[in-house]
Short mmCIF file of C-alpha atoms in Angstrom, two decimals:
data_model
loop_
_atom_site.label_atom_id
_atom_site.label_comp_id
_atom_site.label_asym_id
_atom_site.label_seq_id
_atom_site.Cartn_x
_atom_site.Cartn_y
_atom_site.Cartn_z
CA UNK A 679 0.00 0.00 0.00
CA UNK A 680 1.69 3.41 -1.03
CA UNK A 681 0.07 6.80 0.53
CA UNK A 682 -1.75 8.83 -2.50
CA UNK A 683 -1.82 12.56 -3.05
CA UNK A 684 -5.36 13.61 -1.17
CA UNK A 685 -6.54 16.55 0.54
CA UNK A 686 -6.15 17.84 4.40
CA UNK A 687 -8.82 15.49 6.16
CA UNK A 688 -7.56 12.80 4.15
CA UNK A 689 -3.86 12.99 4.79
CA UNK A 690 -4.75 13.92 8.95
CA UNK A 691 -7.04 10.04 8.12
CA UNK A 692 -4.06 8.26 6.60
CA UNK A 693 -1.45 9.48 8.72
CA UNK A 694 0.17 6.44 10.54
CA UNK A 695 3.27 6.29 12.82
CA UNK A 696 5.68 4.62 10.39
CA UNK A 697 8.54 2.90 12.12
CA UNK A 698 9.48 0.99 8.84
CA UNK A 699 11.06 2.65 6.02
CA UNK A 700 12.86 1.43 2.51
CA UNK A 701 15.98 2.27 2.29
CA UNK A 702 15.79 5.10 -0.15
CA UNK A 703 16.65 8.68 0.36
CA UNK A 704 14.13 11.63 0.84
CA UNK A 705 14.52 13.83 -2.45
CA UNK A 706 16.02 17.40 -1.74
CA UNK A 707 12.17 19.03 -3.48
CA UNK A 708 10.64 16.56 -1.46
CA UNK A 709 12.55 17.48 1.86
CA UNK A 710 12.29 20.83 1.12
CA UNK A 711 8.64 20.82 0.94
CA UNK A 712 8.19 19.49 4.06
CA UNK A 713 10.19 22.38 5.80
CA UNK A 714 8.15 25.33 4.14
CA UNK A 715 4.97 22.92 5.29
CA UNK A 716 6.69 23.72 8.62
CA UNK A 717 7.73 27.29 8.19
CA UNK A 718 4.51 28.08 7.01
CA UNK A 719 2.92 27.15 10.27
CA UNK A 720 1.21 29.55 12.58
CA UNK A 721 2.90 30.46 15.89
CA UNK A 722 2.21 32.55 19.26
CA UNK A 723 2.46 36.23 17.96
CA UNK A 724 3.87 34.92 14.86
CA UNK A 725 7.77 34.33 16.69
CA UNK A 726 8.74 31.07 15.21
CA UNK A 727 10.40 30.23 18.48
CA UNK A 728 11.39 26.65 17.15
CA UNK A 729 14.63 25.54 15.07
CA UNK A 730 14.79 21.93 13.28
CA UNK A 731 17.87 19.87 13.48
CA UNK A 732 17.65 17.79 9.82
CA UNK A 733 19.99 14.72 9.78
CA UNK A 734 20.23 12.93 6.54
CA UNK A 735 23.79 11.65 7.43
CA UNK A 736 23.67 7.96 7.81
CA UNK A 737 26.67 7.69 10.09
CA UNK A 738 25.12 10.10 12.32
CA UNK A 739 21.62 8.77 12.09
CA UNK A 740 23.17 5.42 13.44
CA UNK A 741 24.75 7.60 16.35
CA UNK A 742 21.49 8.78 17.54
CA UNK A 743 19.63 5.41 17.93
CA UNK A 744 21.21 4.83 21.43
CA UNK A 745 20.37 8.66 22.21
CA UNK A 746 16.80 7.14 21.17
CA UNK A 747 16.76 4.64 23.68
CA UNK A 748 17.76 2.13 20.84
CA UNK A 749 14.86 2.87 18.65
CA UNK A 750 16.45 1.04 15.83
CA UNK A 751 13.85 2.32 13.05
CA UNK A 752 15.46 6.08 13.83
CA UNK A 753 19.08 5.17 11.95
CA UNK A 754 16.74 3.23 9.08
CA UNK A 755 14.92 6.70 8.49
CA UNK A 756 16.39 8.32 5.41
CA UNK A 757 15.99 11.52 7.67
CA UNK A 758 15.64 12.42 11.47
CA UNK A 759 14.52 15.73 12.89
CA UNK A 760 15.13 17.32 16.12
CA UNK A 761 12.80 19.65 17.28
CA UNK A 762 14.24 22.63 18.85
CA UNK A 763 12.85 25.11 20.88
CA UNK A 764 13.94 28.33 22.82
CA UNK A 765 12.95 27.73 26.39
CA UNK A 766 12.47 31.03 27.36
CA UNK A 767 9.10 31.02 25.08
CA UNK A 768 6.20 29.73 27.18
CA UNK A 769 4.07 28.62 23.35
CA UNK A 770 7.39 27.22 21.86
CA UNK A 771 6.49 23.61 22.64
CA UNK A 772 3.15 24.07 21.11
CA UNK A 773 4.48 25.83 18.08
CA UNK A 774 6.83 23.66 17.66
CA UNK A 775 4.35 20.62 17.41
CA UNK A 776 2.14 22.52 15.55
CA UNK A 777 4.83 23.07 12.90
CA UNK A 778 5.84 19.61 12.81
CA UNK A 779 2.54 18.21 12.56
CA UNK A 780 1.87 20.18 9.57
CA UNK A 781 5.51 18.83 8.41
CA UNK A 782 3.68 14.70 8.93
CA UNK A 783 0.60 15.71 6.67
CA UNK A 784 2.67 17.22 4.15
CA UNK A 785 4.96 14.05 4.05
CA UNK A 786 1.42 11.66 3.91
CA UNK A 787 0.46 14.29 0.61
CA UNK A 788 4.04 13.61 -0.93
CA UNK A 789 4.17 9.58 -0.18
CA UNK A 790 6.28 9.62 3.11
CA UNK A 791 5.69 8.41 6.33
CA UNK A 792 6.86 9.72 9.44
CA UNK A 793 7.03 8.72 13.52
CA UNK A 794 7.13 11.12 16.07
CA UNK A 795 9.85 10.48 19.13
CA UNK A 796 9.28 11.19 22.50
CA UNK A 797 11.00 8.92 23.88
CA UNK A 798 15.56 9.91 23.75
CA UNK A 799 17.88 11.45 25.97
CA UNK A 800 17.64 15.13 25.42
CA UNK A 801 21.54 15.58 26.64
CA UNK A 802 22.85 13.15 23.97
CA UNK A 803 20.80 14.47 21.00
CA UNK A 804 21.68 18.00 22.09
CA UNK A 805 25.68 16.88 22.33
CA UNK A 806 25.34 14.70 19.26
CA UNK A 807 23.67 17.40 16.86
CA UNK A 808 25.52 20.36 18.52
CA UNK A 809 22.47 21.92 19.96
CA UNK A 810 23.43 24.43 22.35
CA UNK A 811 23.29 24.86 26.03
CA UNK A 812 20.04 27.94 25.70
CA UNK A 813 17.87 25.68 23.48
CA UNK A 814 15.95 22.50 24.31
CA UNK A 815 15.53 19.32 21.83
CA UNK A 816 11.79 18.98 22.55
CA UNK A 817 10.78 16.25 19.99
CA UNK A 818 12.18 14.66 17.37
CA UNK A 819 10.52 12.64 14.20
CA UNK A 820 11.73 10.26 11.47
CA UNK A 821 10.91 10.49 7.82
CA UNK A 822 11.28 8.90 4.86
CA UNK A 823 9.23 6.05 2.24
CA UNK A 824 7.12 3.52 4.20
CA UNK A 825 8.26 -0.17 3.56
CA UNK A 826 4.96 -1.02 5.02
CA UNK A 827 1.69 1.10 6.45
CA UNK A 828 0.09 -0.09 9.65
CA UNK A 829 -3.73 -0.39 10.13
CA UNK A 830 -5.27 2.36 11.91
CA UNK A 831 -5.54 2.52 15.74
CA UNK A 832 -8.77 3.02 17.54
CA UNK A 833 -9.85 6.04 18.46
CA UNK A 834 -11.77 7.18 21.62
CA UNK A 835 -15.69 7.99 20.73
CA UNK A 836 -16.44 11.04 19.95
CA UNK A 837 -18.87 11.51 23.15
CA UNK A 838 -15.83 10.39 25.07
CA UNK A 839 -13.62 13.73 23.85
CA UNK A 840 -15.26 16.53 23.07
CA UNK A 841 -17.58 18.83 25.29
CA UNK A 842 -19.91 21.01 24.45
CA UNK A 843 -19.99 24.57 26.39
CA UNK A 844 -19.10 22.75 29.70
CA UNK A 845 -17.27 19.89 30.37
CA UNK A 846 -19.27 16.66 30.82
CA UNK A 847 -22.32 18.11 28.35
CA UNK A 848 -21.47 15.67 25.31
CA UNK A 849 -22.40 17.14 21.80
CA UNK A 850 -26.01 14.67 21.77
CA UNK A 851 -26.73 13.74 18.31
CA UNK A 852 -23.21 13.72 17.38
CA UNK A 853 -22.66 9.53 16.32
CA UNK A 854 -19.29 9.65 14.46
CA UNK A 855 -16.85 7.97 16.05
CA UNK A 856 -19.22 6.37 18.62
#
């Protein structure tokens, strides 16, 4: 199964978490894309307060699987990010994830997959991609060509998420996702 070019709802339906990519690099249009799909994202008084890290280094990429907690699909990924944000910006997490999510739909419109990371040592990533001491490496995510596409997870019911006006007062007639 190979992702399609679609529109917004359908790449935010098809996005998966792909941990399982062919070994072919990203092309340089292709990556490029991907970063104005990021730099074109909306921020907290429009300051950008985030930086990306792109690794397409394969010797380097294999360096940062321990710093990933030995994540081995992160040195398979023709390209790693690291998310980095100036700490002194209360919004720059949420920017930040806001710029890299529209980065993941982009890649879904273009035929790539891509997995966020959570889970790495912040100090080795920093020391490994020369981040310095007044940023943070928030986040990080893998991209590249899916070798395969998992099914979709569940989702919570809708009744179970949203509220309407006050918390606990479910939206009523509202069956998607139920």
């Amino acid at each position: 199964m190979r992702f399609r070019p679609v529109g917004v709802f359908e790449a935010i339906r098809l996005r998966r978490s792909i941990r399982d990519y062919l070994d072919k690099p990203v092309e340089p249009e292709k990556l490029e894309r991907l970063l104005e799909a990021a730099r074109l994202a909306p921020s907290a008084r429009n300051e950008q307060p985030w930086e990306l890290v792109v690794v397409t280094d394969r010797k380097l990429r294999a360096r940062l699987v321990p710093a990933c907690l030995f994540q081995r699909f992160v040195g398979k990924a023709p390209v790693f990010i690291a998310g980095v944000v100036d700490p002194t910006k209360k919004w720059a997490p949420a920017d930040l994830c806001i710029a890299l999510q529209q980065l993941a739909l982009e890649a879904v419109e273009l035929g790539l997959g891509t997995c966020w990371i959570g889970a790495f040592s912040e100090r080795l990533v920093r020391f490994l991609l020369g981040v310095p001491k007044n940023r943070r490496v928030f986040v990080c995510m893998t991209v590249g060509y899916p070798a395969k596409i998992p099914p979709p997870h569940p989702k919570k019911p809708f009744a179970k998420l949203f509220h309407l006006n006050r918390y606990g007062r479910t939206f009523g007639n509202f069956t998607r996702g139920s």
